[in-house]
Structures are given as C-alpha cells and as structure tokens.
Amino acid sequence: MEDTVKPGLRFSLLFEAEGRNESGYRTDITVHRRARQDESFFLPCDEGKVVGGEGTAPWPLCYFASGLTGCLSTHLRSFAKQLDIPLSKFSLTVKCSWEARQSGALPYKATPISFVVDIVLEGGASDRDKMRLIEAASQGCFVEQSLKPGLVVHRLKVGDGWVSV
Amino acid sequence: MEDTVKPGLRFSLLFEAEGRNESGYRTDITVHRRARQDESFFLPCDEGKVVGGEGTAPWPLCYFASGLTGCLSTHLRSFAKQLDIPLSKFSLTVKCSWEARQSGALPYKATPISFVVDIVLEGGASDRDKMRLIEAASQGCFVEQSLKPGLVVHRLKVGDGWVSV
C-alpha cells in the first residue's frame, strides 16, 4: 500500500472492520486501516431507544453520513492544493435519505433516495474553479464512487442561492 | 418519520451531516438523525500523519466501514427476530478495498474494488436459515443497498470453511 500519492501512480486502500454482537442492537466495531503501519479505531454502534436499541453509541447511518461527508471534505482540501485553487474555510451539509418498504410480514427492503451535498467554499476562487474542484473531489471520493450512480447531488453556494454542479 | 416498523408500511429515514473544515484535513462533523426527536452525534474525522493529516480523529473510511458493518449487524439482529430464526452471538468482518488511479498531474479518481463480508452466526439455526437471514439483511441494509451492485460479497462460516451467500 502506498502512503503517499504521486502522479501517474495507482494505489490501494484497505479498511477492515470487525464487528461483534452479543445481544440487542449494540455492536462493538473496531476498524483497522491496513497499511505499513496499521491504525485502529473503536467505533461501536447501537440503535436509539425509539426503535428498541439502548442508545449506547451512534446509529450506523450516522457513521455512514460522517464517512461520506469526511471523504468529500478531505478531497476538497487535498485537490484544491493539487489544482492550485485557493481555498480557506469551507463547509458542507449532506442530507442522506432512504426509504424502507415492507410487504406483509416479510422484513422490509431498503431503497436509497438521495444524498444531497450543499457546499460553501471560501477563499476567493472563481465560481468556475469552485465547480471544477467539486467535480474533481466527487471523482476522487472513495465513498461517493462506491454509491449507485445518480444518488449524489452536489450544490455550490453562489451568492444567495445554490447552483447544481 | 416512523419510529416503529409495522407490516405493510413504508417509512423514511433522514440523516443530516454538517461538516466544517478550517484548515488541513481535520473536519468537524455533527450528524443529526432527523425524526420526531432529533438525535445528534459529533463524529469528526482527520487523515493520519502518513498522508499529511494530524491524526486527531478517525479516517473518513473508518466511519464508512463502521456504518456498513453496523447497518448489516442491526438488520441481522432485527430480521432474525422477524423471521423467527434463532440467533445468539454473531460476528462479522468487513473488508473494504478501493483503488485510486492518477494520470499525469491530475487528481486521482477513486474506484471501489469490493466489500467482502464474512459472517459467523451462533444460535443453532440451520445453514439454510442462516443464508436466508443474510439475504434478508442484505436487502434491508440501507448502506448496502446504496452501493453499486455487485460490490458486496457475503460469506457464511459453515464448519471450517466459508460459503458464498
């Protein structure tokens, strides 16, 4: 695995999660980043009490939403530098929506509806460069590129409104 | 939004992440579960020092891996009850792999390779029922159903080996 990114190269990433459930919805999860030197994080999950969990840890979908948001954020920062686009502070809001449909007594089936990403970029770049940056970050984002095509919508704050990218 | 699941119903889920980046790779992220009563969790991310981050928080892909693992785990537990399939302890290991490809000086593009889910179910169910449970959990998992088709591979521990589901 490469720990640095050089032009023309390919590199691989491997993240391995180990989950253990003893009872109920609480699942102890440790995630390892497999590389020359492994790094590990304890990221347990639970469901809230409203659906029968114990509320001892974040919902799984909170982790998913943080992962998508963080991966896009990382690529905005990294690629602004690579593309020489000025970027100071920025913020992004990601709305993730799903639907579950249940027929008869069978368990429900899940359907993703959309992941809407609203982005505010500060630092004085032109709107054209901001859009170019968002497009590049979208293509480089490991989470977004793992999702079904068409689900993620990006919007850039321009003046008082939002422009689809 | 429905906080309980009843046969024949549809329900919606909305999780909203708010991320703010001041500099570098550190991004402060708060995720809200939007429902009758919002629940919020602070799930900041960073990159490790090996790639220029500060290592102050988990990598974004750790959150993604935890989210996929936790969502599958939750559905195994929930649907075992609905399908009347005995389930005591269980564990799952999820290996998430991606590749990045960079041409010339352009930023790289991300490609997901596979998400391999190895599952060990205890509690005395038949192998056939275990496979039926995994299939149902796969269909109910909001994260998995958001991913490009064919990426997720499930394997059940049967005896000393693994059987694809």
PDB file of C-alpha atoms in Angstrom, chain A:
ATOM      1  CA  MET A   1       0.000   0.000   0.000  1.00  0.00           C
ATOM      2  CA  GLU A   2       1.237   3.465  -0.857  1.00  0.00           C
ATOM      3  CA  ASP A   3       1.127   6.048   1.895  1.00  0.00           C
ATOM      4  CA  THR A   4       1.870   8.956  -0.443  1.00  0.00           C
ATOM      5  CA  VAL A   5       0.283   9.890  -3.756  1.00  0.00           C
ATOM      6  CA  LYS A   6       2.500  10.539  -6.771  1.00  0.00           C
ATOM      7  CA  PRO A   7       1.455  11.460 -10.315  1.00  0.00           C
ATOM      8  CA  GLY A   8       0.834   8.503 -12.603  1.00  0.00           C
ATOM      9  CA  LEU A   9       0.646   6.023  -9.768  1.00  0.00           C
ATOM     10  CA  ARG A  10      -2.059   3.685  -8.635  1.00  0.00           C
ATOM     11  CA  PHE A  11      -2.546   2.916  -5.000  1.00  0.00           C
ATOM     12  CA  SER A  12      -4.834   0.698  -2.989  1.00  0.00           C
ATOM     13  CA  LEU A  13      -6.699   1.216   0.242  1.00  0.00           C
ATOM     14  CA  LEU A  14      -7.936  -1.472   2.606  1.00  0.00           C
ATOM     15  CA  PHE A  15     -10.073  -0.836   5.672  1.00  0.00           C
ATOM     16  CA  GLU A  16     -11.182  -3.841   7.683  1.00  0.00           C
ATOM     17  CA  ALA A  17     -13.998  -3.699  10.231  1.00  0.00           C
ATOM     18  CA  GLU A  18     -14.502  -6.337  12.896  1.00  0.00           C
ATOM     19  CA  GLY A  19     -17.947  -6.346  14.474  1.00  0.00           C
ATOM     20  CA  ARG A  20     -19.217  -8.407  17.389  1.00  0.00           C
ATOM     21  CA  ASN A  21     -22.805  -8.523  18.614  1.00  0.00           C
ATOM     22  CA  GLU A  22     -23.674 -10.283  21.865  1.00  0.00           C
ATOM     23  CA  SER A  23     -27.360  -9.329  22.040  1.00  0.00           C
ATOM     24  CA  GLY A  24     -29.651  -6.488  21.034  1.00  0.00           C
ATOM     25  CA  TYR A  25     -28.520  -3.852  18.558  1.00  0.00           C
ATOM     26  CA  ARG A  26     -25.277  -2.841  20.222  1.00  0.00           C
ATOM     27  CA  THR A  27     -22.369  -3.934  18.058  1.00  0.00           C
ATOM     28  CA  ASP A  28     -18.752  -3.426  19.072  1.00  0.00           C
ATOM     29  CA  ILE A  29     -16.845  -2.478  15.939  1.00  0.00           C
ATOM     30  CA  THR A  30     -13.138  -1.918  15.529  1.00  0.00           C
ATOM     31  CA  VAL A  31     -11.927  -0.635  12.174  1.00  0.00           C
ATOM     32  CA  HIS A  32      -8.355  -1.176  11.054  1.00  0.00           C
ATOM     33  CA  ARG A  33      -6.676   0.804   8.303  1.00  0.00           C
ATOM     34  CA  ARG A  34      -4.399  -1.812   6.809  1.00  0.00           C
ATOM     35  CA  ALA A  35      -1.134  -0.234   5.692  1.00  0.00           C
ATOM     36  CA  ARG A  36       2.575  -0.421   6.502  1.00  0.00           C
ATOM     37  CA  GLN A  37       1.560   0.539   9.999  1.00  0.00           C
ATOM     38  CA  ASP A  38      -1.993  -0.402  10.889  1.00  0.00           C
ATOM     39  CA  GLU A  39      -4.172   2.162  12.616  1.00  0.00           C
ATOM     40  CA  SER A  40      -7.272   1.063  14.534  1.00  0.00           C
ATOM     41  CA  PHE A  41     -10.324   2.866  15.844  1.00  0.00           C
ATOM     42  CA  PHE A  42     -13.125   1.627  18.094  1.00  0.00           C
ATOM     43  CA  LEU A  43     -16.398   2.755  16.513  1.00  0.00           C
ATOM     44  CA  PRO A  44     -19.274   0.884  18.177  1.00  0.00           C
ATOM     45  CA  CYS A  45     -22.859   1.398  17.092  1.00  0.00           C
ATOM     46  CA  ASP A  46     -26.317   0.970  18.561  1.00  0.00           C
ATOM     47  CA  GLU A  47     -29.853   1.925  17.685  1.00  0.00           C
ATOM     48  CA  GLY A  48     -31.785   4.527  19.638  1.00  0.00           C
ATOM     49  CA  LYS A  49     -34.339   3.625  22.268  1.00  0.00           C
ATOM     50  CA  VAL A  50     -37.185   4.733  19.929  1.00  0.00           C
ATOM     51  CA  VAL A  51     -36.645   1.565  17.875  1.00  0.00           C
ATOM     52  CA  GLY A  52     -35.647  -0.812  20.652  1.00  0.00           C
ATOM     53  CA  GLY A  53     -31.931  -0.131  20.979  1.00  0.00           C
ATOM     54  CA  GLU A  54     -30.149   1.051  24.081  1.00  0.00           C
ATOM     55  CA  GLY A  55     -28.738   4.278  22.679  1.00  0.00           C
ATOM     56  CA  THR A  56     -25.228   3.455  23.889  1.00  0.00           C
ATOM     57  CA  ALA A  57     -23.480   4.576  20.681  1.00  0.00           C
ATOM     58  CA  PRO A  58     -24.216   6.350  17.366  1.00  0.00           C
ATOM     59  CA  TRP A  59     -26.609   4.843  14.844  1.00  0.00           C
ATOM     60  CA  PRO A  60     -24.878   3.015  11.968  1.00  0.00           C
ATOM     61  CA  LEU A  61     -26.214   5.568   9.486  1.00  0.00           C
ATOM     62  CA  CYS A  62     -24.547   8.377  11.463  1.00  0.00           C
ATOM     63  CA  TYR A  63     -21.238   6.710  10.743  1.00  0.00           C
ATOM     64  CA  PHE A  64     -22.140   6.321   7.083  1.00  0.00           C
ATOM     65  CA  ALA A  65     -23.102  10.006   6.800  1.00  0.00           C
ATOM     66  CA  SER A  66     -19.891  11.088   8.543  1.00  0.00           C
ATOM     67  CA  GLY A  67     -17.843   8.863   6.255  1.00  0.00           C
ATOM     68  CA  LEU A  68     -19.344  10.319   3.076  1.00  0.00           C
ATOM     69  CA  THR A  69     -19.039  13.882   4.371  1.00  0.00           C
ATOM     70  CA  GLY A  70     -15.489  13.427   5.608  1.00  0.00           C
ATOM     71  CA  CYS A  71     -14.276  11.714   2.444  1.00  0.00           C
ATOM     72  CA  LEU A  72     -15.628  14.542   0.278  1.00  0.00           C
ATOM     73  CA  SER A  73     -14.151  17.118   2.648  1.00  0.00           C
ATOM     74  CA  THR A  74     -10.722  15.505   2.534  1.00  0.00           C
ATOM     75  CA  HIS A  75     -10.753  15.510  -1.251  1.00  0.00           C
ATOM     76  CA  LEU A  76     -11.856  19.139  -1.474  1.00  0.00           C
ATOM     77  CA  ARG A  77      -8.879  20.121   0.693  1.00  0.00           C
ATOM     78  CA  SER A  78      -6.372  17.845  -0.995  1.00  0.00           C
ATOM     79  CA  PHE A  79      -7.398  18.567  -4.585  1.00  0.00           C
ATOM     80  CA  ALA A  80      -7.627  22.356  -4.060  1.00  0.00           C
ATOM     81  CA  LYS A  81      -3.901  22.194  -3.404  1.00  0.00           C
ATOM     82  CA  GLN A  82      -3.241  19.915  -6.405  1.00  0.00           C
ATOM     83  CA  LEU A  83      -5.342  22.091  -8.725  1.00  0.00           C
ATOM     84  CA  ASP A  84      -3.913  25.338  -7.291  1.00  0.00           C
ATOM     85  CA  ILE A  85      -7.389  26.618  -6.426  1.00  0.00           C
ATOM     86  CA  PRO A  86      -7.458  28.961  -3.398  1.00  0.00           C
ATOM     87  CA  LEU A  87      -9.483  27.517  -0.516  1.00  0.00           C
ATOM     88  CA  SER A  88      -9.627  28.743   3.054  1.00  0.00           C
ATOM     89  CA  LYS A  89     -12.537  27.601   5.210  1.00  0.00           C
ATOM     90  CA  PHE A  90     -15.338  25.510   3.806  1.00  0.00           C
ATOM     91  CA  SER A  91     -18.438  23.740   4.999  1.00  0.00           C
ATOM     92  CA  LEU A  92     -20.680  21.054   3.640  1.00  0.00           C
ATOM     93  CA  THR A  93     -24.087  19.740   4.613  1.00  0.00           C
ATOM     94  CA  VAL A  94     -25.008  16.244   3.461  1.00  0.00           C
ATOM     95  CA  LYS A  95     -28.619  15.098   3.614  1.00  0.00           C
ATOM     96  CA  CYS A  96     -28.910  11.311   3.297  1.00  0.00           C
ATOM     97  CA  SER A  97     -32.388   9.905   2.783  1.00  0.00           C
ATOM     98  CA  TRP A  98     -33.670   6.387   2.414  1.00  0.00           C
ATOM     99  CA  GLU A  99     -36.997   4.621   2.268  1.00  0.00           C
ATOM    100  CA  ALA A 100     -37.975   1.199   3.620  1.00  0.00           C
ATOM    101  CA  ARG A 101     -40.854  -0.724   2.116  1.00  0.00           C
ATOM    102  CA  GLN A 102     -42.425  -3.679   3.842  1.00  0.00           C
ATOM    103  CA  SER A 103     -44.935  -6.096   2.311  1.00  0.00           C
ATOM    104  CA  GLY A 104     -46.962  -8.366   4.551  1.00  0.00           C
ATOM    105  CA  ALA A 105     -44.940  -9.959   7.315  1.00  0.00           C
ATOM    106  CA  LEU A 106     -41.692 -10.046   5.391  1.00  0.00           C
ATOM    107  CA  PRO A 107     -38.796  -7.861   6.531  1.00  0.00           C
ATOM    108  CA  TYR A 108     -38.611  -4.562   4.728  1.00  0.00           C
ATOM    109  CA  LYS A 109     -36.335  -3.750   1.826  1.00  0.00           C
ATOM    110  CA  ALA A 110     -34.198  -0.645   1.793  1.00  0.00           C
ATOM    111  CA  THR A 111     -34.081   1.898  -1.021  1.00  0.00           C
ATOM    112  CA  PRO A 112     -31.745   4.894  -1.138  1.00  0.00           C
ATOM    113  CA  ILE A 113     -33.483   8.100  -2.207  1.00  0.00           C
ATOM    114  CA  SER A 114     -30.742  10.727  -2.459  1.00  0.00           C
ATOM    115  CA  PHE A 115     -27.622  12.170  -0.894  1.00  0.00           C
ATOM    116  CA  VAL A 116     -27.706  15.949  -1.329  1.00  0.00           C
ATOM    117  CA  VAL A 117     -24.398  17.719  -0.699  1.00  0.00           C
ATOM    118  CA  ASP A 118     -24.518  21.510  -0.211  1.00  0.00           C
ATOM    119  CA  ILE A 119     -21.072  23.100  -0.258  1.00  0.00           C
ATOM    120  CA  VAL A 120     -19.858  26.558   0.774  1.00  0.00           C
ATOM    121  CA  LEU A 121     -16.267  27.284  -0.307  1.00  0.00           C
ATOM    122  CA  GLU A 122     -14.398  30.325   0.994  1.00  0.00           C
ATOM    123  CA  GLY A 123     -11.080  31.708  -0.220  1.00  0.00           C
ATOM    124  CA  GLY A 124     -11.844  33.778  -3.290  1.00  0.00           C
ATOM    125  CA  ALA A 125     -11.743  31.209  -6.097  1.00  0.00           C
ATOM    126  CA  SER A 126     -13.924  31.837  -9.162  1.00  0.00           C
ATOM    127  CA  ASP A 127     -17.226  30.003  -9.323  1.00  0.00           C
ATOM    128  CA  ARG A 128     -15.870  28.081 -12.310  1.00  0.00           C
ATOM    129  CA  ASP A 129     -12.859  26.884 -10.318  1.00  0.00           C
ATOM    130  CA  LYS A 130     -15.066  26.018  -7.358  1.00  0.00           C
ATOM    131  CA  MET A 131     -17.206  23.840  -9.609  1.00  0.00           C
ATOM    132  CA  ARG A 132     -14.099  22.253 -11.110  1.00  0.00           C
ATOM    133  CA  LEU A 133     -12.880  21.455  -7.601  1.00  0.00           C
ATOM    134  CA  ILE A 134     -16.167  19.876  -6.559  1.00  0.00           C
ATOM    135  CA  GLU A 135     -16.225  17.747  -9.705  1.00  0.00           C
ATOM    136  CA  ALA A 136     -12.673  16.515  -9.033  1.00  0.00           C
ATOM    137  CA  ALA A 137     -13.433  15.792  -5.362  1.00  0.00           C
ATOM    138  CA  SER A 138     -16.524  13.850  -6.397  1.00  0.00           C
ATOM    139  CA  GLN A 139     -14.425  11.683  -8.744  1.00  0.00           C
ATOM    140  CA  GLY A 140     -11.750  11.146  -6.106  1.00  0.00           C
ATOM    141  CA  CYS A 141     -14.079  10.417  -3.186  1.00  0.00           C
ATOM    142  CA  PHE A 142     -13.894   6.714  -2.371  1.00  0.00           C
ATOM    143  CA  VAL A 143     -17.278   6.681  -0.649  1.00  0.00           C
ATOM    144  CA  GLU A 144     -19.146   8.593  -3.341  1.00  0.00           C
ATOM    145  CA  GLN A 145     -17.676   6.443  -6.112  1.00  0.00           C
ATOM    146  CA  SER A 146     -18.928   3.349  -4.270  1.00  0.00           C
ATOM    147  CA  LEU A 147     -22.530   4.575  -4.387  1.00  0.00           C
ATOM    148  CA  LYS A 148     -25.130   3.860  -7.043  1.00  0.00           C
ATOM    149  CA  PRO A 149     -24.842   6.397  -9.888  1.00  0.00           C
ATOM    150  CA  GLY A 150     -27.188   9.361  -9.719  1.00  0.00           C
ATOM    151  CA  LEU A 151     -27.789   9.295  -5.975  1.00  0.00           C
ATOM    152  CA  VAL A 152     -25.362  12.063  -5.013  1.00  0.00           C
ATOM    153  CA  VAL A 153     -26.297  15.626  -5.909  1.00  0.00           C
ATOM    154  CA  HIS A 154     -23.786  18.468  -5.349  1.00  0.00           C
ATOM    155  CA  ARG A 155     -24.796  22.091  -4.991  1.00  0.00           C
ATOM    156  CA  LEU A 156     -22.453  25.065  -4.650  1.00  0.00           C
ATOM    157  CA  LYS A 157     -23.363  28.208  -2.772  1.00  0.00           C
ATOM    158  CA  VAL A 158     -23.195  31.095  -5.256  1.00  0.00           C
ATOM    159  CA  GLY A 159     -24.312  34.451  -3.904  1.00  0.00           C
ATOM    160  CA  ASP A 160     -27.548  33.877  -2.022  1.00  0.00           C
ATOM    161  CA  GLY A 161     -28.501  30.720  -3.886  1.00  0.00           C
ATOM    162  CA  TRP A 162     -27.403  27.208  -4.788  1.00  0.00           C
ATOM    163  CA  VAL A 163     -26.141  26.015  -8.160  1.00  0.00           C
ATOM    164  CA  SER A 164     -26.103  22.337  -9.104  1.00  0.00           C
ATOM    165  CA  VAL A 165     -22.627  21.108 -10.012  1.00  0.00           C
TER     166      VAL A 165
END
